[in-house]
mmCIF file of C-alpha atoms and ligand atoms in Angstrom:
data_model
loop_
_atom_site.group_PDB
_atom_site.id
_atom_site.type_symbol
_atom_site.label_atom_id
_atom_site.label_comp_id
_atom_site.label_asym_id
_atom_site.label_seq_id
_atom_site.Cartn_x
_atom_site.Cartn_y
_atom_site.Cartn_z
ATOM 1 C CA MET R 5 -20.537 5.314 -29.354
ATOM 2 C CA TRP R 6 -20.237 7.803 -26.495
ATOM 3 C CA LYS R 7 -23.175 9.996 -27.404
ATOM 4 C CA ASN R 8 -25.606 8.497 -24.936
ATOM 5 C CA ILE R 9 -23.097 7.444 -22.311
ATOM 6 C CA ASN R 10 -22.458 9.426 -19.136
ATOM 7 C CA ALA R 11 -18.858 10.209 -18.223
ATOM 8 C CA ALA R 12 -17.274 8.010 -15.562
ATOM 9 C CA PRO R 13 -16.676 9.703 -12.212
ATOM 10 C CA GLU R 14 -13.198 11.068 -11.466
ATOM 11 C CA ASP R 15 -11.022 8.765 -9.363
ATOM 12 C CA SER R 16 -11.420 9.713 -5.699
ATOM 13 C CA ILE R 17 -7.633 9.910 -5.180
ATOM 14 C CA LEU R 18 -5.885 10.446 -8.536
ATOM 15 C CA GLY R 19 -8.739 12.695 -9.716
ATOM 16 C CA LEU R 20 -7.947 14.959 -6.777
ATOM 17 C CA THR R 21 -4.363 15.366 -8.010
ATOM 18 C CA GLU R 22 -5.667 16.459 -11.413
ATOM 19 C CA ALA R 23 -7.925 19.043 -9.744
ATOM 20 C CA PHE R 24 -5.018 20.162 -7.527
ATOM 21 C CA ARG R 25 -2.853 20.877 -10.582
ATOM 22 C CA LYS R 26 -5.500 23.333 -11.778
ATOM 23 C CA GLU R 27 -5.914 24.973 -8.328
ATOM 24 C CA THR R 28 -4.981 28.642 -8.509
ATOM 25 C CA ASN R 29 -4.618 29.361 -4.766
ATOM 26 C CA PRO R 30 -0.883 30.172 -4.372
ATOM 27 C CA ARG R 31 -0.834 28.603 -0.899
ATOM 28 C CA LYS R 32 -2.343 25.319 -2.090
ATOM 29 C CA VAL R 33 -1.364 22.100 -0.296
ATOM 30 C CA ASN R 34 -1.979 18.562 -1.573
ATOM 31 C CA LEU R 35 -2.654 16.176 1.305
ATOM 32 C CA GLY R 36 -4.513 13.791 -1.007
ATOM 33 C CA VAL R 37 -2.619 11.190 -3.003
ATOM 34 C CA GLY R 38 -0.160 8.966 -1.112
ATOM 35 C CA VAL R 39 3.045 10.404 -2.540
ATOM 36 C CA TYR R 40 6.073 11.352 -0.410
ATOM 37 C CA LYS R 41 7.274 14.935 -0.526
ATOM 38 C CA ASP R 42 10.389 16.391 1.065
ATOM 39 C CA ASP R 43 10.354 19.553 3.154
ATOM 40 C CA ASP R 44 10.532 21.653 -0.032
ATOM 41 C CA GLY R 45 7.434 19.971 -1.445
ATOM 42 C CA ASN R 46 9.317 17.890 -4.027
ATOM 43 C CA THR R 47 8.960 14.162 -4.631
ATOM 44 C CA PRO R 48 12.663 13.377 -4.962
ATOM 45 C CA ILE R 49 14.355 10.591 -6.890
ATOM 46 C CA LEU R 50 16.306 8.692 -4.220
ATOM 47 C CA HIS R 51 20.095 8.958 -4.546
ATOM 48 C CA CYS R 52 20.386 5.170 -4.545
ATOM 49 C CA VAL R 53 17.937 5.056 -7.466
ATOM 50 C CA LYS R 54 19.991 7.589 -9.437
ATOM 51 C CA ALA R 55 23.142 5.534 -8.729
ATOM 52 C CA ALA R 56 21.443 2.302 -9.831
ATOM 53 C CA GLU R 57 20.205 3.994 -12.994
ATOM 54 C CA ALA R 58 23.750 5.111 -13.803
ATOM 55 C CA ILE R 59 24.931 1.502 -13.458
ATOM 56 C CA LEU R 60 22.081 0.258 -15.654
ATOM 57 C CA LEU R 61 22.825 2.857 -18.306
ATOM 58 C CA GLN R 62 26.366 1.466 -18.574
ATOM 59 C CA LYS R 63 25.413 -2.173 -18.310
ATOM 60 C CA GLU R 64 22.217 -2.569 -20.304
ATOM 61 C CA ARG R 65 22.827 -4.056 -23.738
ATOM 62 C CA SER R 66 19.317 -4.813 -24.878
ATOM 63 C CA LYS R 67 15.692 -3.880 -24.492
ATOM 64 C CA THR R 68 14.452 -7.339 -25.395
ATOM 65 C CA TYR R 69 11.444 -8.710 -23.495
ATOM 66 C CA LEU R 70 11.837 -9.783 -19.914
ATOM 67 C CA PRO R 71 10.512 -13.220 -18.999
ATOM 68 C CA ILE R 72 6.745 -13.138 -18.282
ATOM 69 C CA SER R 73 7.512 -13.307 -14.562
ATOM 70 C CA GLY R 74 10.189 -10.585 -14.738
ATOM 71 C CA ASP R 75 13.906 -10.687 -14.027
ATOM 72 C CA PRO R 76 14.831 -13.504 -11.582
ATOM 73 C CA SER R 77 17.142 -11.199 -9.597
ATOM 74 C CA TYR R 78 14.165 -8.936 -8.929
ATOM 75 C CA ALA R 79 11.992 -11.820 -7.705
ATOM 76 C CA ALA R 80 14.817 -12.922 -5.396
ATOM 77 C CA GLY R 81 15.169 -9.386 -4.012
ATOM 78 C CA VAL R 82 11.418 -9.129 -3.427
ATOM 79 C CA GLN R 83 11.357 -12.420 -1.543
ATOM 80 C CA ASN R 84 14.278 -11.396 0.668
ATOM 81 C CA LEU R 85 12.459 -8.205 1.575
ATOM 82 C CA LEU R 86 9.228 -10.022 2.300
ATOM 83 C CA PHE R 87 10.473 -12.982 4.291
ATOM 84 C CA GLY R 88 14.080 -12.195 5.287
ATOM 85 C CA GLU R 89 17.045 -13.904 3.629
ATOM 86 C CA GLU R 90 17.101 -16.808 6.075
ATOM 87 C CA SER R 91 13.447 -17.666 5.659
ATOM 88 C CA GLU R 92 12.328 -21.269 5.284
ATOM 89 C CA VAL R 93 9.779 -20.142 2.672
ATOM 90 C CA ILE R 94 12.667 -19.106 0.393
ATOM 91 C CA ALA R 95 14.947 -22.041 1.220
ATOM 92 C CA SER R 96 12.191 -24.537 0.402
ATOM 93 C CA TYR R 97 11.233 -22.852 -2.899
ATOM 94 C CA ARG R 98 7.649 -22.349 -1.802
ATOM 95 C CA ALA R 99 7.305 -18.772 -3.024
ATOM 96 C CA ALA R 100 6.496 -17.835 -6.627
ATOM 97 C CA THR R 101 6.991 -14.141 -7.468
ATOM 98 C CA VAL R 102 6.071 -12.239 -10.620
ATOM 99 C CA HIS R 103 7.061 -8.657 -11.325
ATOM 100 C CA THR R 104 3.884 -6.643 -11.883
ATOM 101 C CA PRO R 105 3.175 -3.059 -12.983
ATOM 102 C CA GLY R 106 2.879 -1.586 -9.474
ATOM 103 C CA GLY R 107 0.975 -2.860 -6.474
ATOM 104 C CA THR R 108 -2.264 -2.306 -8.372
ATOM 105 C CA GLY R 109 -1.015 -4.687 -11.088
ATOM 106 C CA ALA R 110 -0.177 -7.247 -8.405
ATOM 107 C CA LEU R 111 -3.652 -7.018 -6.914
ATOM 108 C CA ARG R 112 -5.282 -7.302 -10.319
ATOM 109 C CA VAL R 113 -3.186 -10.291 -11.441
ATOM 110 C CA GLY R 114 -3.997 -11.959 -8.119
ATOM 111 C CA ALA R 115 -7.686 -11.150 -8.517
ATOM 112 C CA ASP R 116 -7.842 -12.516 -12.091
ATOM 113 C CA LEU R 117 -6.010 -15.672 -11.065
ATOM 114 C CA LEU R 118 -8.271 -16.210 -8.046
ATOM 115 C CA LYS R 119 -11.378 -15.720 -10.178
ATOM 116 C CA LYS R 120 -10.318 -18.709 -12.297
ATOM 117 C CA PHE R 121 -9.953 -21.055 -9.357
ATOM 118 C CA LYS R 122 -12.408 -19.596 -6.835
ATOM 119 C CA PRO R 123 -15.220 -18.367 -9.109
ATOM 120 C CA ASP R 124 -17.814 -18.409 -6.322
ATOM 121 C CA ALA R 125 -15.737 -16.604 -3.719
ATOM 122 C CA LYS R 126 -16.566 -13.302 -2.123
ATOM 123 C CA VAL R 127 -13.741 -10.842 -1.358
ATOM 124 C CA TRP R 128 -13.709 -9.264 2.094
ATOM 125 C CA VAL R 129 -12.049 -5.889 2.580
ATOM 126 C CA SER R 130 -11.535 -3.836 5.733
ATOM 127 C CA ALA R 131 -14.037 -1.122 6.618
ATOM 128 C CA PRO R 132 -12.724 1.269 5.466
ATOM 129 C CA THR R 133 -10.160 0.381 2.815
ATOM 130 C CA TRP R 134 -8.200 1.942 -0.057
ATOM 131 C CA ALA R 135 -10.892 2.938 -2.573
ATOM 132 C CA ASN R 136 -9.236 1.069 -5.442
ATOM 133 C CA HIS R 137 -9.391 -2.310 -3.648
ATOM 134 C CA LYS R 138 -13.094 -2.480 -4.315
ATOM 135 C CA GLY R 139 -12.598 -1.377 -7.916
ATOM 136 C CA ILE R 140 -9.905 -3.961 -8.630
ATOM 137 C CA PHE R 141 -11.630 -6.989 -7.130
ATOM 138 C CA GLY R 142 -15.037 -5.815 -8.315
ATOM 139 C CA SER R 143 -13.743 -5.483 -11.890
ATOM 140 C CA ALA R 144 -12.354 -9.005 -11.690
ATOM 141 C CA GLY R 145 -15.936 -10.106 -11.078
ATOM 142 C CA PHE R 146 -15.963 -10.708 -7.330
ATOM 143 C CA PRO R 147 -18.793 -9.716 -5.038
ATOM 144 C CA LEU R 148 -17.450 -7.695 -2.107
ATOM 145 C CA ASP R 149 -18.128 -7.450 1.588
ATOM 146 C CA GLU R 150 -16.501 -5.644 4.512
ATOM 147 C CA TYR R 151 -15.090 -6.812 7.835
ATOM 148 C CA PRO R 152 -15.047 -4.319 10.746
ATOM 149 C CA TYR R 153 -11.687 -2.615 11.177
ATOM 150 C CA TYR R 154 -11.402 1.026 12.228
ATOM 151 C CA ASN R 155 -13.499 2.405 15.056
ATOM 152 C CA PRO R 156 -13.783 6.200 14.627
ATOM 153 C CA VAL R 157 -14.759 6.648 18.283
ATOM 154 C CA THR R 158 -11.806 4.847 19.874
ATOM 155 C CA LYS R 159 -9.584 5.655 16.849
ATOM 156 C CA LYS R 160 -8.290 2.089 17.134
ATOM 157 C CA VAL R 161 -8.914 -1.247 15.447
ATOM 158 C CA ASP R 162 -12.202 -2.834 16.521
ATOM 159 C CA PHE R 163 -10.328 -6.077 16.933
ATOM 160 C CA GLU R 164 -12.992 -8.157 18.657
ATOM 161 C CA LYS R 165 -15.539 -7.348 15.981
ATOM 162 C CA MET R 166 -12.959 -7.913 13.256
ATOM 163 C CA LEU R 167 -12.035 -11.339 14.573
ATOM 164 C CA ALA R 168 -15.661 -12.347 15.083
ATOM 165 C CA CYS R 169 -16.349 -11.473 11.455
ATOM 166 C CA LEU R 170 -13.257 -13.337 10.210
ATOM 167 C CA GLU R 171 -14.436 -16.362 12.164
ATOM 168 C CA ALA R 172 -17.701 -16.453 10.230
ATOM 169 C CA ILE R 173 -16.080 -16.156 6.778
ATOM 170 C CA PRO R 174 -16.381 -19.408 4.799
ATOM 171 C CA GLU R 175 -13.401 -21.337 3.449
ATOM 172 C CA ARG R 176 -14.386 -20.440 -0.113
ATOM 173 C CA ASP R 177 -13.778 -16.705 0.417
ATOM 174 C CA ILE R 178 -10.805 -14.351 0.137
ATOM 175 C CA VAL R 179 -9.791 -11.831 2.811
ATOM 176 C CA LEU R 180 -7.765 -8.791 1.814
ATOM 177 C CA LEU R 181 -5.520 -7.535 4.626
ATOM 178 C CA HIS R 182 -3.247 -4.457 4.847
ATOM 179 C CA ALA R 183 0.104 -5.884 5.982
ATOM 180 C CA CYS R 184 1.208 -2.552 7.482
ATOM 181 C CA CYS R 185 0.405 1.174 7.387
ATOM 182 C CA HIS R 186 -3.328 0.640 6.909
ATOM 183 C CA ASN R 187 -4.666 2.807 4.111
ATOM 184 C CA PRO R 188 -6.611 5.009 4.929
ATOM 185 C CA SER R 189 -6.539 4.896 8.746
ATOM 186 C CA GLY R 190 -2.836 4.465 9.618
ATOM 187 C CA VAL R 191 -3.940 2.090 12.396
ATOM 188 C CA ASP R 192 -2.252 -1.330 12.390
ATOM 189 C CA LEU R 193 -2.646 -4.623 14.221
ATOM 190 C CA SER R 194 -0.133 -5.662 16.895
ATOM 191 C CA ALA R 195 2.041 -8.781 16.516
ATOM 192 C CA GLU R 196 -0.301 -10.674 18.805
ATOM 193 C CA GLN R 197 -3.352 -9.612 16.829
ATOM 194 C CA TRP R 198 -1.692 -10.669 13.572
ATOM 195 C CA GLN R 199 -1.005 -14.033 15.133
ATOM 196 C CA GLN R 200 -4.693 -14.384 15.957
ATOM 197 C CA VAL R 201 -5.713 -13.393 12.424
ATOM 198 C CA ALA R 202 -3.263 -15.861 10.863
ATOM 199 C CA GLN R 203 -4.455 -18.532 13.277
ATOM 200 C CA MET R 204 -8.052 -17.792 12.340
ATOM 201 C CA SER R 205 -7.294 -18.078 8.630
ATOM 202 C CA ARG R 206 -5.655 -21.431 9.246
ATOM 203 C CA GLN R 207 -8.646 -22.622 11.252
ATOM 204 C CA LYS R 208 -11.310 -21.381 8.839
ATOM 205 C CA GLY R 209 -9.401 -21.944 5.590
ATOM 206 C CA TRP R 210 -10.235 -18.677 3.793
ATOM 207 C CA THR R 211 -7.540 -17.316 1.481
ATOM 208 C CA PRO R 212 -5.428 -14.465 2.912
ATOM 209 C CA PHE R 213 -4.334 -11.794 0.422
ATOM 210 C CA LEU R 214 -1.918 -9.323 2.011
ATOM 211 C CA ASP R 215 -1.474 -5.916 0.421
ATOM 212 C CA PHE R 216 2.020 -4.716 1.355
ATOM 213 C CA ALA R 217 2.499 -1.294 -0.234
ATOM 214 C CA TYR R 218 4.355 0.538 2.546
ATOM 215 C CA GLN R 219 7.092 -1.779 3.833
ATOM 216 C CA GLY R 220 9.618 0.342 5.717
ATOM 217 C CA LEU R 221 7.376 3.359 6.115
ATOM 218 C CA GLY R 222 5.742 2.107 9.309
ATOM 219 C CA GLN R 223 8.593 1.241 11.641
ATOM 220 C CA GLY R 224 11.265 -0.310 9.420
ATOM 221 C CA ILE R 225 11.775 -3.038 6.818
ATOM 222 C CA VAL R 226 12.039 -5.855 9.374
ATOM 223 C CA GLU R 227 9.500 -4.460 11.872
ATOM 224 C CA ASP R 228 6.887 -4.008 9.133
ATOM 225 C CA ARG R 229 7.144 -7.692 8.213
ATOM 226 C CA LEU R 230 5.080 -8.587 11.268
ATOM 227 C CA ALA R 231 2.017 -9.782 9.385
ATOM 228 C CA ILE R 232 3.953 -11.722 6.747
ATOM 229 C CA ALA R 233 6.010 -13.387 9.503
ATOM 230 C CA GLN R 234 2.871 -14.618 11.274
ATOM 231 C CA PHE R 235 1.401 -16.006 8.066
ATOM 232 C CA ALA R 236 4.738 -17.653 7.253
ATOM 233 C CA LEU R 237 4.553 -19.404 10.617
ATOM 234 C CA LEU R 238 0.915 -20.369 10.590
ATOM 235 C CA ARG R 239 -0.189 -20.747 6.972
ATOM 236 C CA GLU R 240 1.221 -22.752 4.111
ATOM 237 C CA ASP R 241 -0.448 -20.700 1.404
ATOM 238 C CA TYR R 242 -1.254 -17.006 0.934
ATOM 239 C CA PHE R 243 -0.902 -14.130 -1.516
ATOM 240 C CA VAL R 244 1.223 -10.993 -1.060
ATOM 241 C CA ALA R 245 1.063 -7.885 -3.283
ATOM 242 C CA SER R 246 4.154 -5.653 -2.998
ATOM 243 C CA SER R 247 4.609 -2.106 -4.209
ATOM 244 C CA PHE R 248 7.856 -0.166 -4.497
ATOM 245 C CA SER R 249 6.191 3.102 -5.432
ATOM 246 C CA LYS R 250 6.546 4.554 -1.959
ATOM 247 C CA ASN R 251 9.564 2.912 -0.333
ATOM 248 C CA PHE R 252 11.784 3.331 -3.427
ATOM 249 C CA GLY R 253 9.954 6.431 -4.692
ATOM 250 C CA LEU R 254 9.400 4.635 -8.008
ATOM 251 C CA TYR R 255 5.827 5.816 -8.504
ATOM 252 C CA ASN R 256 5.882 6.272 -12.266
ATOM 253 C CA GLU R 257 7.992 3.181 -12.969
ATOM 254 C CA ARG R 258 5.061 0.993 -11.842
ATOM 255 C CA THR R 259 7.181 -1.452 -9.906
ATOM 256 C CA GLY R 260 5.384 -4.097 -7.896
ATOM 257 C CA ALA R 261 5.243 -7.845 -7.404
ATOM 258 C CA LEU R 262 2.818 -10.618 -6.640
ATOM 259 C CA THR R 263 4.077 -13.491 -4.512
ATOM 260 C CA LEU R 264 2.188 -16.731 -3.969
ATOM 261 C CA VAL R 265 3.321 -18.962 -1.132
ATOM 262 C CA SER R 266 2.369 -22.635 -1.505
ATOM 263 C CA PRO R 267 2.736 -25.698 0.723
ATOM 264 C CA SER R 268 5.392 -27.394 -1.445
ATOM 265 C CA PRO R 269 7.868 -26.553 -4.227
ATOM 266 C CA GLU R 270 5.837 -28.709 -6.626
ATOM 267 C CA GLU R 271 2.677 -26.731 -5.938
ATOM 268 C CA SER R 272 4.662 -23.526 -6.178
ATOM 269 C CA LYS R 273 5.663 -24.464 -9.748
ATOM 270 C CA VAL R 274 2.020 -24.990 -10.643
ATOM 271 C CA ALA R 275 1.165 -21.629 -9.035
ATOM 272 C CA MET R 276 3.906 -19.965 -11.108
ATOM 273 C CA SER R 277 2.571 -21.503 -14.324
ATOM 274 C CA HIS R 278 -0.844 -19.962 -13.649
ATOM 275 C CA LEU R 279 0.656 -16.653 -12.625
ATOM 276 C CA LYS R 280 2.443 -16.559 -15.973
ATOM 277 C CA SER R 281 -0.625 -17.445 -17.997
ATOM 278 C CA THR R 282 -2.606 -14.758 -16.158
ATOM 279 C CA VAL R 283 0.082 -12.135 -16.820
ATOM 280 C CA ARG R 284 0.448 -13.122 -20.482
ATOM 281 C CA VAL R 285 -3.136 -12.250 -21.357
ATOM 282 C CA CYS R 286 -3.111 -9.106 -19.224
ATOM 283 C CA TYR R 287 0.084 -7.233 -20.169
ATOM 284 C CA SER R 288 2.327 -10.002 -21.571
ATOM 285 C CA ASN R 289 5.435 -9.233 -19.529
ATOM 286 C CA PRO R 290 6.497 -6.430 -17.193
ATOM 287 C CA PRO R 291 8.226 -3.108 -17.931
ATOM 288 C CA ALA R 292 11.897 -3.618 -17.059
ATOM 289 C CA HIS R 293 13.315 -0.407 -15.695
ATOM 290 C CA GLY R 294 11.855 -0.128 -12.179
ATOM 291 C CA GLY R 295 12.460 -3.792 -11.399
ATOM 292 C CA LEU R 296 16.058 -3.615 -12.578
ATOM 293 C CA VAL R 297 16.614 -0.524 -10.431
ATOM 294 C CA VAL R 298 15.234 -2.297 -7.353
ATOM 295 C CA ALA R 299 17.242 -5.462 -8.063
ATOM 296 C CA THR R 300 20.440 -3.438 -8.599
ATOM 297 C CA ILE R 301 19.972 -1.670 -5.258
ATOM 298 C CA LEU R 302 19.069 -4.764 -3.286
ATOM 299 C CA ASN R 303 21.977 -6.789 -4.690
ATOM 300 C CA ASP R 304 24.638 -4.157 -4.008
ATOM 301 C CA PRO R 305 25.494 -3.879 -0.280
ATOM 302 C CA ALA R 306 26.496 -0.200 -0.479
ATOM 303 C CA LEU R 307 23.399 0.837 -2.432
ATOM 304 C CA HIS R 308 21.227 -1.313 -0.187
ATOM 305 C CA ALA R 309 22.574 0.486 2.895
ATOM 306 C CA GLN R 310 22.096 3.844 1.202
ATOM 307 C CA TRP R 311 18.484 2.940 0.382
ATOM 308 C CA LEU R 312 17.751 1.992 4.002
ATOM 309 C CA GLY R 313 19.178 5.330 5.120
ATOM 310 C CA GLU R 314 17.041 7.258 2.654
ATOM 311 C CA LEU R 315 13.957 5.239 3.567
ATOM 312 C CA ASN R 316 14.539 5.915 7.266
ATOM 313 C CA GLY R 317 14.853 9.608 6.458
ATOM 314 C CA MET R 318 11.454 9.621 4.705
ATOM 315 C CA ARG R 319 9.828 7.737 7.566
ATOM 316 C CA GLU R 320 11.290 10.021 10.208
ATOM 317 C CA ARG R 321 10.183 13.141 8.374
ATOM 318 C CA ILE R 322 6.618 11.818 8.266
ATOM 319 C CA VAL R 323 6.727 10.971 11.990
ATOM 320 C CA GLY R 324 7.933 14.518 12.646
ATOM 321 C CA MET R 325 5.036 15.976 10.647
ATOM 322 C CA ARG R 326 2.559 13.840 12.598
ATOM 323 C CA ALA R 327 3.839 15.426 15.812
ATOM 324 C CA ALA R 328 3.876 18.927 14.298
ATOM 325 C CA LEU R 329 0.246 18.595 13.173
ATOM 326 C CA VAL R 330 -0.996 17.270 16.516
ATOM 327 C CA ASP R 331 0.930 19.915 18.480
ATOM 328 C CA GLY R 332 -0.081 22.688 16.070
ATOM 329 C CA LEU R 333 -3.784 21.850 16.414
ATOM 330 C CA ALA R 334 -3.517 21.523 20.218
ATOM 331 C CA LYS R 335 -1.754 24.885 20.432
ATOM 332 C CA ARG R 336 -4.644 26.489 18.574
ATOM 333 C CA GLY R 337 -7.176 24.870 20.920
ATOM 334 C CA VAL R 338 -8.881 23.030 18.063
ATOM 335 C CA ARG R 339 -11.914 21.001 19.169
ATOM 336 C CA GLY R 340 -11.452 17.237 19.192
ATOM 337 C CA ASP R 341 -8.628 14.945 20.177
ATOM 338 C CA PHE R 342 -6.101 14.510 17.387
ATOM 339 C CA SER R 343 -3.416 12.898 19.532
ATOM 340 C CA SER R 344 -3.894 9.435 17.981
ATOM 341 C CA ILE R 345 -2.401 10.800 14.726
ATOM 342 C CA LYS R 346 0.977 10.494 16.473
ATOM 343 C CA GLU R 347 0.497 6.775 17.061
ATOM 344 C CA GLN R 348 -0.626 5.912 13.549
ATOM 345 C CA ARG R 349 1.810 4.565 10.982
ATOM 346 C CA GLY R 350 2.734 5.138 7.394
ATOM 347 C CA MET R 351 1.694 8.017 5.205
ATOM 348 C CA PHE R 352 -1.938 8.318 6.225
ATOM 349 C CA SER R 353 -4.200 9.336 9.031
ATOM 350 C CA PHE R 354 -7.887 9.493 9.422
ATOM 351 C CA SER R 355 -8.079 13.062 10.639
ATOM 352 C CA GLY R 356 -11.683 12.735 11.771
ATOM 353 C CA ILE R 357 -12.644 15.858 9.810
ATOM 354 C CA SER R 358 -15.994 15.665 8.055
ATOM 355 C CA ASP R 359 -16.611 15.718 4.308
ATOM 356 C CA GLU R 360 -18.100 19.181 4.796
ATOM 357 C CA THR R 361 -14.806 20.409 6.273
ATOM 358 C CA VAL R 362 -12.881 18.609 3.519
ATOM 359 C CA ALA R 363 -14.897 20.588 0.959
ATOM 360 C CA TRP R 364 -14.404 23.866 2.890
ATOM 361 C CA LEU R 365 -10.632 23.362 3.105
ATOM 362 C CA ARG R 366 -10.444 22.759 -0.619
ATOM 363 C CA ASP R 367 -12.722 25.607 -1.700
ATOM 364 C CA ARG R 368 -11.532 28.238 0.737
ATOM 365 C CA LYS R 369 -7.917 27.313 1.440
ATOM 366 C CA GLY R 370 -6.742 25.220 -1.505
ATOM 367 C CA ILE R 371 -5.976 22.347 0.883
ATOM 368 C CA TYR R 372 -6.792 19.011 -0.733
ATOM 369 C CA VAL R 373 -7.800 16.059 1.456
ATOM 370 C CA VAL R 374 -9.381 12.773 0.291
ATOM 371 C CA GLY R 375 -13.125 12.400 1.051
ATOM 372 C CA GLY R 376 -13.625 10.749 4.431
ATOM 373 C CA GLY R 377 -10.864 12.932 5.907
ATOM 374 C CA ARG R 378 -7.760 10.902 4.994
ATOM 375 C CA ILE R 379 -4.651 13.078 5.260
ATOM 376 C CA ASN R 380 -1.326 12.277 3.620
ATOM 377 C CA LEU R 381 1.111 13.408 6.305
ATOM 378 C CA ALA R 382 3.953 13.297 3.785
ATOM 379 C CA GLY R 383 2.387 16.316 2.075
ATOM 380 C CA LEU R 384 3.021 18.458 5.166
ATOM 381 C CA SER R 385 6.246 20.427 5.559
ATOM 382 C CA SER R 386 7.803 23.084 7.767
ATOM 383 C CA LYS R 387 6.699 25.555 5.052
ATOM 384 C CA ASN R 388 2.973 24.720 5.069
ATOM 385 C CA ILE R 389 2.276 23.279 8.532
ATOM 386 C CA GLU R 390 1.296 26.622 10.103
ATOM 387 C CA TYR R 391 -1.062 27.382 7.223
ATOM 388 C CA VAL R 392 -2.654 23.923 7.420
ATOM 389 C CA CYS R 393 -3.090 24.134 11.215
ATOM 390 C CA ASP R 394 -4.504 27.663 10.982
ATOM 391 C CA SER R 395 -6.924 26.552 8.269
ATOM 392 C CA ILE R 396 -8.148 23.465 10.148
ATOM 393 C CA ALA R 397 -8.521 25.572 13.303
ATOM 394 C CA GLU R 398 -10.567 28.119 11.363
ATOM 395 C CA ALA R 399 -12.737 25.387 9.846
ATOM 396 C CA LEU R 400 -13.456 23.709 13.151
ATOM 397 C CA LYS R 401 -13.861 26.758 15.380
HETATM 398 C C1 LMR C 786 -3.027 6.387 -2.337
HETATM 399 O O1 LMR C 786 -3.767 5.670 -1.657
HETATM 400 O O2 LMR C 786 -3.092 7.619 -2.333
HETATM 401 C C2 LMR C 786 -1.963 5.757 -3.172
HETATM 402 O O3 LMR C 786 -1.942 4.395 -2.977
HETATM 403 C C3 LMR C 786 -2.020 6.159 -4.593
HETATM 404 C C4 LMR C 786 -3.165 5.528 -5.328
HETATM 405 O O4 LMR C 786 -2.905 4.885 -6.353
HETATM 406 O O5 LMR C 786 -4.321 5.672 -4.918
#
């Protein structure tokens, strides 16, 4: 079967990790995939996760299937994180949440479900966006288009152009938005801008689909809810994909969720029925462990507090590395203004370095950066920052 078929290209992000594993340069640094590392270069298991796992080990009596939608305590925890415990959306039973295998699973379930009911829609993604967005929605059969987002000259959001484009998008279409910590640019909208976007979606009627993979890694759990809060105020219906890979460090447990908000509890029940039928034919029901870990942490006040502390620690370390990179490059007199890296949020930054420099850094220095110049700041540490700054300075001199 494969004799006359060309191999598929490597994934632009995960493929880089595979290449990095084979890299023989002893000083190698992986600034590619969005995975948190501590100052020693390890991706730790959070202490709260270890504690929750110990509880589960004692408590679990069966490995029988979860419901198609996942464990109800997990869905409740997800909704509290998204909307806040006091939210009207929760009190009025207007949110339907299914536990999905990671944020990617959430996006794909949402895409498959939307294809059934909006077969003629186009999906709009930000320019630029996470490479897999196009793959996921494209594979679900949607044509794709881009709305303006990041301006490489100002290193800010091109908000006027973005809004003008959103204004011209027809009701039939779907608009994918990064709720916080825009991937790949690290540049987010302000509260006021989110209000205008939510207002625009209400006026034009297109379907908002918020990808929320970094809650807590921007400014904090509550602060990062900005976008969701505006949609909760201004729209009765929208989609939210959550991921707990980064903020709980549960990368390989594939722990995510898809939440559909509807105008009424009756409609929410219908939405849930279709979520379940979409999941059933895709992967039947979710893997339990990651969701049970998250639910255990969120439902235990002490573990919850411990998690917030650990999450704050990860965020602060990344903020510190942003400053160290900017200062390190300035100290070396590197051409170009990198100061905006300090203002960006989340794990990523568009460094502004060209694909040619990306290739040079990889070949000559063993420093791996995603094409387009996206840097994962969480891959920097006190041990490699001087080497990375020296190498970039050498490349750009
Ligand atoms: C990333 O953008 O690096 C992460 O979201 C990991 C992935 O799956 O691509």
